[in-house]
Coordinates of C-alpha atoms and ligand atoms in Angstrom, one line a residue:
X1 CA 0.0 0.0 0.0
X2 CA 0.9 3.2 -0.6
X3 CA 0.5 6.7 1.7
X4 CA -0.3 9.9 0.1
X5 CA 0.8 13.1 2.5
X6 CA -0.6 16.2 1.1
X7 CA -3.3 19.1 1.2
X8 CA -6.4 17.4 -0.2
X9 CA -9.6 19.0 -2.2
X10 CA -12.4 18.0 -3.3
X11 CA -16.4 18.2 -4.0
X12 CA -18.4 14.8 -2.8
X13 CA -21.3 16.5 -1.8
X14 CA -22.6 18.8 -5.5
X15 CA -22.0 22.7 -4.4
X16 CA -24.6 23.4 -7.2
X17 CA -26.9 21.8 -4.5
X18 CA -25.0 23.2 -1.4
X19 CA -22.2 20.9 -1.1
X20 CA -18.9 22.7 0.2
X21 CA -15.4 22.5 -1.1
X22 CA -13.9 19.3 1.3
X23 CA -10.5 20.4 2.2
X24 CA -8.0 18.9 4.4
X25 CA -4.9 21.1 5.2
X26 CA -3.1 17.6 6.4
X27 CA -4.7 14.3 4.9
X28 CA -3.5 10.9 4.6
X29 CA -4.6 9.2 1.5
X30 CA -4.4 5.1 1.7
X31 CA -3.9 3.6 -1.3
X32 CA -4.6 -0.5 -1.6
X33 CA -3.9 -1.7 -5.6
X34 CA -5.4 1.6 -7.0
X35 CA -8.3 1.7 -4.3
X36 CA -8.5 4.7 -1.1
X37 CA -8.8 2.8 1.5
X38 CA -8.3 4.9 4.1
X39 CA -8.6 8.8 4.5
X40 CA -7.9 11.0 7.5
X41 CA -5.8 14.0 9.0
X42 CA -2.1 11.9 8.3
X43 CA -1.3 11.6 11.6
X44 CA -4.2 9.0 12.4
X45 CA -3.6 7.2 9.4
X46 CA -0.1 7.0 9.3
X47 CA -0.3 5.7 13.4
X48 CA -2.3 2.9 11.8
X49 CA 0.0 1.9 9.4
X50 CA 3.4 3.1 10.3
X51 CA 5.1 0.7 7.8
X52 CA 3.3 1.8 4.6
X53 CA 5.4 3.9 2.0
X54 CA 4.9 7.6 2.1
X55 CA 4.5 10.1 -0.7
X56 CA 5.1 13.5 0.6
X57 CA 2.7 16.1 -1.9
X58 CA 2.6 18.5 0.7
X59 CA 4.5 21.3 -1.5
X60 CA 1.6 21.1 -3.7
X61 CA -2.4 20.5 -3.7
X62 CA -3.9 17.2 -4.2
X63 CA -7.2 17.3 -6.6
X64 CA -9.3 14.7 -8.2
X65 CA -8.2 14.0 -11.8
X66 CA -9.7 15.5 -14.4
X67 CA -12.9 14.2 -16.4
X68 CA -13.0 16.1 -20.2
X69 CA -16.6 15.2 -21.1
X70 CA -16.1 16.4 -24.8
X71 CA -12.7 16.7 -26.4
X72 CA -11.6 15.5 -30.6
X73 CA -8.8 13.6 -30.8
X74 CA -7.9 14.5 -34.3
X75 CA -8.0 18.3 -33.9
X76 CA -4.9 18.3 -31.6
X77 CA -3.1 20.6 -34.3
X78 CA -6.0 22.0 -35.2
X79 CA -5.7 24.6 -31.5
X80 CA -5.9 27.8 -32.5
X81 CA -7.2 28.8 -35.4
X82 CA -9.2 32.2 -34.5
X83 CA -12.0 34.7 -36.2
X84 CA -14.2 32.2 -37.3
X85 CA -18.0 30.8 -36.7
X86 CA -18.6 27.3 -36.3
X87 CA -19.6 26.3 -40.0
X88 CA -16.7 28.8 -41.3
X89 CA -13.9 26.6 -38.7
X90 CA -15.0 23.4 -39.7
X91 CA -14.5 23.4 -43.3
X92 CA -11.9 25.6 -43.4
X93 CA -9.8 24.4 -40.2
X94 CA -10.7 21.4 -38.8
X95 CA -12.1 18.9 -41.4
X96 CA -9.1 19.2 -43.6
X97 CA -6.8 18.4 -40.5
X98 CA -9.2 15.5 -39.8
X99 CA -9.3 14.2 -43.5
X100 CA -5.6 13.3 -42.8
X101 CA -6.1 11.0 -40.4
X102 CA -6.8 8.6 -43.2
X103 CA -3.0 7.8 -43.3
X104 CA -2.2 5.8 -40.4
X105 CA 0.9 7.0 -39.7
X106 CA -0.3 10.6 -39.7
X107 CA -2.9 8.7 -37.3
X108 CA -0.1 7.2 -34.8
X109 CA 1.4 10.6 -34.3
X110 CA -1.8 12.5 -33.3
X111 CA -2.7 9.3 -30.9
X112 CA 0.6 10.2 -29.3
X113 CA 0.0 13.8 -29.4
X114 CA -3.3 13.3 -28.1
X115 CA -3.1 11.1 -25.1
X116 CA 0.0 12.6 -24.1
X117 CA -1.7 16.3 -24.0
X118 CA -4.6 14.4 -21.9
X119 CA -2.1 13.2 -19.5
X120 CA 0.2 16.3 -19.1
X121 CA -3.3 18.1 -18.2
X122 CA -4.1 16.4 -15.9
X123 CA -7.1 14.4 -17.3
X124 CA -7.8 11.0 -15.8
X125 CA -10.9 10.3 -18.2
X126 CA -12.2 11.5 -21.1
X127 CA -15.2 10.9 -23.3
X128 CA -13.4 11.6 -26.8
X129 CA -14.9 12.4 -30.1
X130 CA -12.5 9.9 -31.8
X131 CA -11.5 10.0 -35.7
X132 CA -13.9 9.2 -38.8
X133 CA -11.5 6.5 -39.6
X134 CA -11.3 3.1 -38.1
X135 CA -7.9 2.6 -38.2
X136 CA -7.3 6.0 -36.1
X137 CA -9.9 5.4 -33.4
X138 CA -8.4 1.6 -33.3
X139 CA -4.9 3.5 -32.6
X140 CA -6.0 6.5 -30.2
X141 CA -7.5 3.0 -27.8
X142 CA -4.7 1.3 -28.4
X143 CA -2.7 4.3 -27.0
X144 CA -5.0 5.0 -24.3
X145 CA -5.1 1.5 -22.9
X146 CA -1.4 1.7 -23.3
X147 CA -1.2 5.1 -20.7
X148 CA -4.1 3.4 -18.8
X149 CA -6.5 6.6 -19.5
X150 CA -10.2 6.3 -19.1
X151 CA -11.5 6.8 -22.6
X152 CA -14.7 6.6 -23.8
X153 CA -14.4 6.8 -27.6
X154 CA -16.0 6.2 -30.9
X155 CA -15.9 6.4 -34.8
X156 CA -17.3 9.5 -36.1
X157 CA -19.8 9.7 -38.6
X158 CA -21.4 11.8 -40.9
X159 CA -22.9 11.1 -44.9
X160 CA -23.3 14.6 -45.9
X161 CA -22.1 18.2 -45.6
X162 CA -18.7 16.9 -44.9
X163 CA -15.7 16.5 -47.1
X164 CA -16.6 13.6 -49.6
X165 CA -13.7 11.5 -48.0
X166 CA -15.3 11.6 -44.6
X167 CA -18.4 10.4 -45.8
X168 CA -19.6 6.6 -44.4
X169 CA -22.9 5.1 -45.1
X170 CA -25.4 3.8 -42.7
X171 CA -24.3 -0.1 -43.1
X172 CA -20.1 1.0 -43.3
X173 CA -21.3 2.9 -40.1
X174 CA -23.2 0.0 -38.3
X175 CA -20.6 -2.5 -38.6
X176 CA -17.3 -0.3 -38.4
X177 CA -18.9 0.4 -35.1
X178 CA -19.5 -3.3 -33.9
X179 CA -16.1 -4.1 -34.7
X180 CA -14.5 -1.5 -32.6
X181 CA -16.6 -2.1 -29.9
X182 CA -15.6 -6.0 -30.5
X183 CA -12.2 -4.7 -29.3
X184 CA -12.5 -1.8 -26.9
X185 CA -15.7 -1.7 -25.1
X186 CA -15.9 -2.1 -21.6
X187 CA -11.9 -3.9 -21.9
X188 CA -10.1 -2.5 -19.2
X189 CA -10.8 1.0 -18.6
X190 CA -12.2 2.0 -22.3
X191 CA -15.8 2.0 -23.4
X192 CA -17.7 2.5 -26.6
X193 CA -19.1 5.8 -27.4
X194 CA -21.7 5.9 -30.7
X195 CA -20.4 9.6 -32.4
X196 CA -22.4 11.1 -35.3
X197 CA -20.8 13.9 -35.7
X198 CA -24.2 16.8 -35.7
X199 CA -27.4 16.0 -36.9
X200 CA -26.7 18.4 -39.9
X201 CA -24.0 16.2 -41.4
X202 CA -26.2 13.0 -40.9
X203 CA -28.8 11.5 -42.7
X204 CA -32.4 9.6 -41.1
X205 CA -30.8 6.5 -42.3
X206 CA -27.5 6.9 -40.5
X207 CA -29.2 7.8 -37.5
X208 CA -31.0 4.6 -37.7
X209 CA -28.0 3.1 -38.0
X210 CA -26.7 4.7 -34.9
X211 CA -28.9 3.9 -33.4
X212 CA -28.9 0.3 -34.5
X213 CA -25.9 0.1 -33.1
X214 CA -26.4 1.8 -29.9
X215 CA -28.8 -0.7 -28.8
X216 CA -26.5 -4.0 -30.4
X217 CA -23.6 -2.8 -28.6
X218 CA -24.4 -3.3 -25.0
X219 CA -23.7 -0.6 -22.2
X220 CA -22.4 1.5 -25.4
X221 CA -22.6 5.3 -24.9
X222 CA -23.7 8.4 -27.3
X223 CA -22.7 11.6 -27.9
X224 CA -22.8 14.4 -30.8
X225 CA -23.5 18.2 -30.7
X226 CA -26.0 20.2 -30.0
X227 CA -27.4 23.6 -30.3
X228 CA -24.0 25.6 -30.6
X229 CA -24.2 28.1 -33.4
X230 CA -27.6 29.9 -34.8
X231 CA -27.2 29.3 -38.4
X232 CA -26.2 25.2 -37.5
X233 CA -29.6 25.2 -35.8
X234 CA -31.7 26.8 -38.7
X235 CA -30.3 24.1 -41.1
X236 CA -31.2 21.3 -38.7
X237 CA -34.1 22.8 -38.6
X238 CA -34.7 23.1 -42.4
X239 CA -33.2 19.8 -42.7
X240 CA -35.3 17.7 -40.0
X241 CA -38.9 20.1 -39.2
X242 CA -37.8 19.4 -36.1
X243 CA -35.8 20.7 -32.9
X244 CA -32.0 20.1 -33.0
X245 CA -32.8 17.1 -29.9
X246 CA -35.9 15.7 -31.6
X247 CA -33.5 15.2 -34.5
X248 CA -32.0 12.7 -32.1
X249 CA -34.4 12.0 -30.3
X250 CA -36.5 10.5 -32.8
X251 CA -34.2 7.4 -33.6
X252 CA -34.1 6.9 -30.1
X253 CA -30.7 8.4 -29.1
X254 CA -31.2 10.6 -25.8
X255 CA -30.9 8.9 -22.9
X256 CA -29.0 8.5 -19.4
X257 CA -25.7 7.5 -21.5
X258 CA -26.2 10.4 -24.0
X259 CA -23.5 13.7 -23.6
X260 CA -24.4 16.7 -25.9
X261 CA -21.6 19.2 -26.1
X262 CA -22.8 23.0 -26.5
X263 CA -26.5 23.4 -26.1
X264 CA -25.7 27.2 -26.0
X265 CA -29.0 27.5 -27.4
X266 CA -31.6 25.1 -25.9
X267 CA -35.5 25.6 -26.2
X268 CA -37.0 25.1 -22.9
X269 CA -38.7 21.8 -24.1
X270 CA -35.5 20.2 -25.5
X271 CA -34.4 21.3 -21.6
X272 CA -37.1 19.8 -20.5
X273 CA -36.8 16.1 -22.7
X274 CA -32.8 16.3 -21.2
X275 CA -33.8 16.2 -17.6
X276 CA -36.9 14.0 -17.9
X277 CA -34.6 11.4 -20.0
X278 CA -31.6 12.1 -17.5
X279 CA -29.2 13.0 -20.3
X280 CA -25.6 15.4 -19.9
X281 CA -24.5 18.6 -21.7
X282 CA -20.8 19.0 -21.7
X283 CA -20.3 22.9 -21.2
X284 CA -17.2 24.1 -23.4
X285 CA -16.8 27.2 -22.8
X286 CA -13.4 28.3 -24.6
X287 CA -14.5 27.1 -27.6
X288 CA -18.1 28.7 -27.0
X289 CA -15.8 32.1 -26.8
X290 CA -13.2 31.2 -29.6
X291 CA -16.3 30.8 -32.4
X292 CA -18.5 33.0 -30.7
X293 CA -21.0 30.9 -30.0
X294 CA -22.5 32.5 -27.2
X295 CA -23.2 32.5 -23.5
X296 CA -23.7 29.3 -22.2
X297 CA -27.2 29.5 -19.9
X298 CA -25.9 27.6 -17.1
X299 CA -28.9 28.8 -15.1
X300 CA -31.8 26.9 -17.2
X301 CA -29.9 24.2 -17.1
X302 CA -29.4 23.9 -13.2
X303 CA -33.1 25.2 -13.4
X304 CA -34.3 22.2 -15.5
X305 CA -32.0 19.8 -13.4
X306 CA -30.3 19.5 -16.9
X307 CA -26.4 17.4 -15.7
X308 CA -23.6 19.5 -16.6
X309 CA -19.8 18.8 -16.7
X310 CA -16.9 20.5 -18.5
X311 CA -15.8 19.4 -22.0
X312 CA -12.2 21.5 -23.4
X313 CA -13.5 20.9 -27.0
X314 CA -10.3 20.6 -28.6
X315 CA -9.5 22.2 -31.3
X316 CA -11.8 24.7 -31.5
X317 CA -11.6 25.0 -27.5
X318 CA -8.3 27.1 -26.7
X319 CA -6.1 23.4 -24.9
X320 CA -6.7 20.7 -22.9
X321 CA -6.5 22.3 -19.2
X322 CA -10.0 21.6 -17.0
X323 CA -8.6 24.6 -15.2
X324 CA -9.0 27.1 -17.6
X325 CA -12.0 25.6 -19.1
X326 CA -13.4 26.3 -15.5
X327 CA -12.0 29.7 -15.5
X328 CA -14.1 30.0 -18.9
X329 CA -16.7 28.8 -17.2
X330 CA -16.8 31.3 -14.7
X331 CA -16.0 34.3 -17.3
X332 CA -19.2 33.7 -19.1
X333 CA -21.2 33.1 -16.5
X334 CA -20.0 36.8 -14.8
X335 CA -20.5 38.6 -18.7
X336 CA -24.3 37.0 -18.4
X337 CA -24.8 40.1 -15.8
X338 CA -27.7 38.9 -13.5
X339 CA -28.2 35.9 -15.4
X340 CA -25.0 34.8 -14.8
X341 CA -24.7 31.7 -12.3
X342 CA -22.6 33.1 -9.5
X343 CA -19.7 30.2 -8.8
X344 CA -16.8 30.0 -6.5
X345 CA -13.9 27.4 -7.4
X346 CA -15.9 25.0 -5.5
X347 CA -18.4 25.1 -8.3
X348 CA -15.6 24.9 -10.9
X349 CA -13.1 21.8 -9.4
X350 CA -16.8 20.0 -9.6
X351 CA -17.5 21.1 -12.7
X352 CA -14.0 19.5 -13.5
X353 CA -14.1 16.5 -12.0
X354 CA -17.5 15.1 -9.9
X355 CA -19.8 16.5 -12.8
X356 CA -17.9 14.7 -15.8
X357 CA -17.7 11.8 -13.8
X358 CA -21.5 11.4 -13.1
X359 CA -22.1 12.8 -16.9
X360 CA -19.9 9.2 -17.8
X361 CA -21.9 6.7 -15.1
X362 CA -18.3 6.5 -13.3
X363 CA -19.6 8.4 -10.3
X364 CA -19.2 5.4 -8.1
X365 CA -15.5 5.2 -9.1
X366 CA -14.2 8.4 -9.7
X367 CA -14.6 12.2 -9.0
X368 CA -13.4 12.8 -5.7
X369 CA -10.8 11.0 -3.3
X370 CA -13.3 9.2 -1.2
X371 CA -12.7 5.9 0.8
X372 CA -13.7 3.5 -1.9
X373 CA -12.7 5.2 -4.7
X374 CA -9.7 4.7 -7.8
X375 CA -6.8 6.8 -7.1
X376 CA -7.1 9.2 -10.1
X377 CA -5.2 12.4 -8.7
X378 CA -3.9 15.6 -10.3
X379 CA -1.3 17.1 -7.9
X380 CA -0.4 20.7 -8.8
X381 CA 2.9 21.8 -7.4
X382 CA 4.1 25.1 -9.3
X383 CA 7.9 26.1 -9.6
X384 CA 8.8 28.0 -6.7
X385 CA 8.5 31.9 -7.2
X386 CA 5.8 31.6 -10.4
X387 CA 2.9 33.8 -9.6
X388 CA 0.7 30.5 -8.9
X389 CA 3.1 29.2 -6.4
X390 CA 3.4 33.0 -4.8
X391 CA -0.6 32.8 -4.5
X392 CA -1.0 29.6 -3.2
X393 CA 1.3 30.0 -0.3
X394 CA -0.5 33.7 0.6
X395 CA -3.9 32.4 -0.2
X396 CA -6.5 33.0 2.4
X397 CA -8.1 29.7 3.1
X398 CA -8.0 26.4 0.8
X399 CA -11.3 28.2 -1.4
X400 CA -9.4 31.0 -2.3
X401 CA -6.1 28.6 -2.8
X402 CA -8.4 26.9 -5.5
X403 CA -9.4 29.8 -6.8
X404 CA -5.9 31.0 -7.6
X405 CA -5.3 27.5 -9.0
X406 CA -8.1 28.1 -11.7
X407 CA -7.0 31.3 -12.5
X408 CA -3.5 30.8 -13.1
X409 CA -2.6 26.9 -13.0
X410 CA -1.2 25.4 -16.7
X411 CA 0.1 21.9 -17.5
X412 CA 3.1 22.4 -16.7
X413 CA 2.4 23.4 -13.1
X414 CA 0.9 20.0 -12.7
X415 CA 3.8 17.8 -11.6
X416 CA 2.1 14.6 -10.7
X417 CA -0.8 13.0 -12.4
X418 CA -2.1 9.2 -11.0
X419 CA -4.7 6.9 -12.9
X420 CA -6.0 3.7 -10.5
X421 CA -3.0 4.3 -8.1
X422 CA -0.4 4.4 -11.3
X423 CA 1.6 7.8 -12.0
X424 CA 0.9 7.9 -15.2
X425 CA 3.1 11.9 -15.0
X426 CA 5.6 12.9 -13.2
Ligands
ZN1 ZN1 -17.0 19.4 -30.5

């Protein structure tokens, strides 16, 4: 077994529902083959087991890892590319880079890239929009099984609107799926995620076919956008007579295992048909300012008892750092004026880690460092004399500690990163 010494936070108990920031100036962290066993103030812990090895973190802070609840793997080098809308990006930016992952060897260096950017971030789990080619998303598992990441994953698919090479049909689509799934769902720690890319670049058919293979591939999960950009939602619209959910909805894909990313712009009935069918909206809120989608309304989703977690939406989000996706957060939400949710970094570490992990169904195993829990840690330890390492030692209290660590933590002030107990960075 293994004892972690360091200055532990974390968010069991939902602050969106009155929970408080759990922080312990001085905790011992018991660690049995990737399980907490144990938890207390070091001292009693350590007097029970006085021969266990000891990990001193205690320079740093100890947080839950990270849960990404909407990030593309094949837009890694896609970061960056600024002053355009949604529709604009996409053809211009991001669907060329992702045409290239058609040659596998192009494919095995963004795996790499990827994975490696996930880890050095901090994030423990992911639900990844993974490539439209077979091969890739075969790769990208194979990578993360390799770094022992918990991915969710799937083959992307669209038959229209696209590039012509990205194109599948509804049978390709169906059975490309099953055979992925053959290999990666539910082996270790990587699951199947069904991943039409929008409604707008997706025929009935194909949505049959997701659907199809949403039910044939047991315990499978969905995801796809939704609602981001005003002109995407009139052609849905004009595409399907329907809402932007219905046109999911329909085949029968919203459910407790679906994740929509965006919904910047929900109707209250498609809030309404989320709740009532218990399915999550991964808030990305860089990208949402990088394309100028809009303000996320965080509000009538709490309001509707709509789940929310944090998704970095890379590319078109600004990097893979939970932190400042929650510092995003918490920008838009103060620019909404009194509409705004008001959050402390309470709000924001759950957003980043108990939120994603209850969006995923792996509430019971990760998301805080609770007795019974994986060990899936993030411990941020700054260089000495940085500006984040100045605040944290001047903060007043462990809330405004956190709060400092949203507003100025990177990947590189991240020095230790664990997945099940295995340092996996650092
Ligand atoms: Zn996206």
């Amino acid at each position: 077994m293994t004892l972690y010494r360091a200055q532990v936070m974390d968010t069991p108990d939902d602050p969106f529902r009155g929970g408080e920031l759990r922080a312990d100036a001085d905790a011992g962290v018991l660690v049995d083959d990737g399980m907490i066993v144990e938890r207390g103030s070091y001292a009693d812990v350590r007097r029970e087991h006085p021969g266990e090895t000891v990990v001193d973190l205690r320079s740093g802070l100890l947080l839950p890892g990270f849960v990404d609840t909407h990030v593309h793997h094949p837009q890694v080098r896609a970061i960056g590319a600024l002053g355009m809308p949604l529709l604009e990006w996409l053809d211009r930016y991001a669907l060329p880079e992702e045409a290239r992952l058609a040659d596998i060897a192009y494919a095995r260096e963004i795996a790499d890239e990827f994975t490696a950017a996930l880890v050095d971030s901090g994030t423990t789990t992911a639900l990844v929009f993974g490539s439209h080619f077979a091969p890739a998303v075969d790769l990208l598992f194979q990578k993360a099984t390799e770094l022992g990441l918990r991915i969710t994953c799937g083959l992307v698919v669209g038959d229209r609107m696209l590039r012509p090479e990205l194109h599948t049909t509804a049978q390709r689509a169906y059975d490309e799926a099953l055979e992925l799934a053959g290999r990666w769902h539910q082996e270790g720690r990587t699951r199947y995620a069904v991943t039409p890319r929008f409604s707008l670049s997706c025929t009935d058919e194909l949505l049959d076919a997701c659907s199809a293979a949403k039910n044939d591939i047991e315990g499978s999960w969905f995801t796809s956008h939704i609602n981001e950009n005003p002109a995407e939602i009139t052609k849905v619209r004009e595409l399907f007579g329907c809402s932007y959910l219905d046109s999911y909805d329909r085949h029968g894909l919203v459910g407790p295992h679906s994740v929509f990313a965006h919904n910047v712009h929900p109707t209250d009935t498609e809030l309404k048909l989320l709740a009532a069918t218990g399915a999550s909206v991964a808030h990305c809120p860089t990208s949402n300012a990088a394309l100028g989608s809009g303000l996320f309304p965080l509000d009538r989703h709490l309001s509707s008892g709509v789940r929310v977690a944090l998704g970095s939406d890379v590319g078109a989000g600004t990097g893979f750092s939970l932190f400042k996706e929650g510092l995003q957060a918490y920008f838009l939400q103060q620019l909404r004026g009194p509409e705004g949710v008001p959050m402390t970094s309470a709000h924001l570490l759950h957003l980043a880690t108990a939120a994603g992990a209850d969006a995923l169904g792996l509430r019971d195993q990760v998301g805080d460092l609770e007795v019974g829990k994986r060990f899936d840690a993030v411990w941020l330890d700054p260089p000495p004399g940085t500006p984040l390492a100045i605040g944290l030692r001047y903060a007043d209290g462990p809330s405004d500690a956190l709060a400092k660590a949203f507003a100025l933590a990177t990947p590189h002030d991240v020095r230790g990163v664990w997945v099940d107990g295995e340092r996996v960075k650092g």
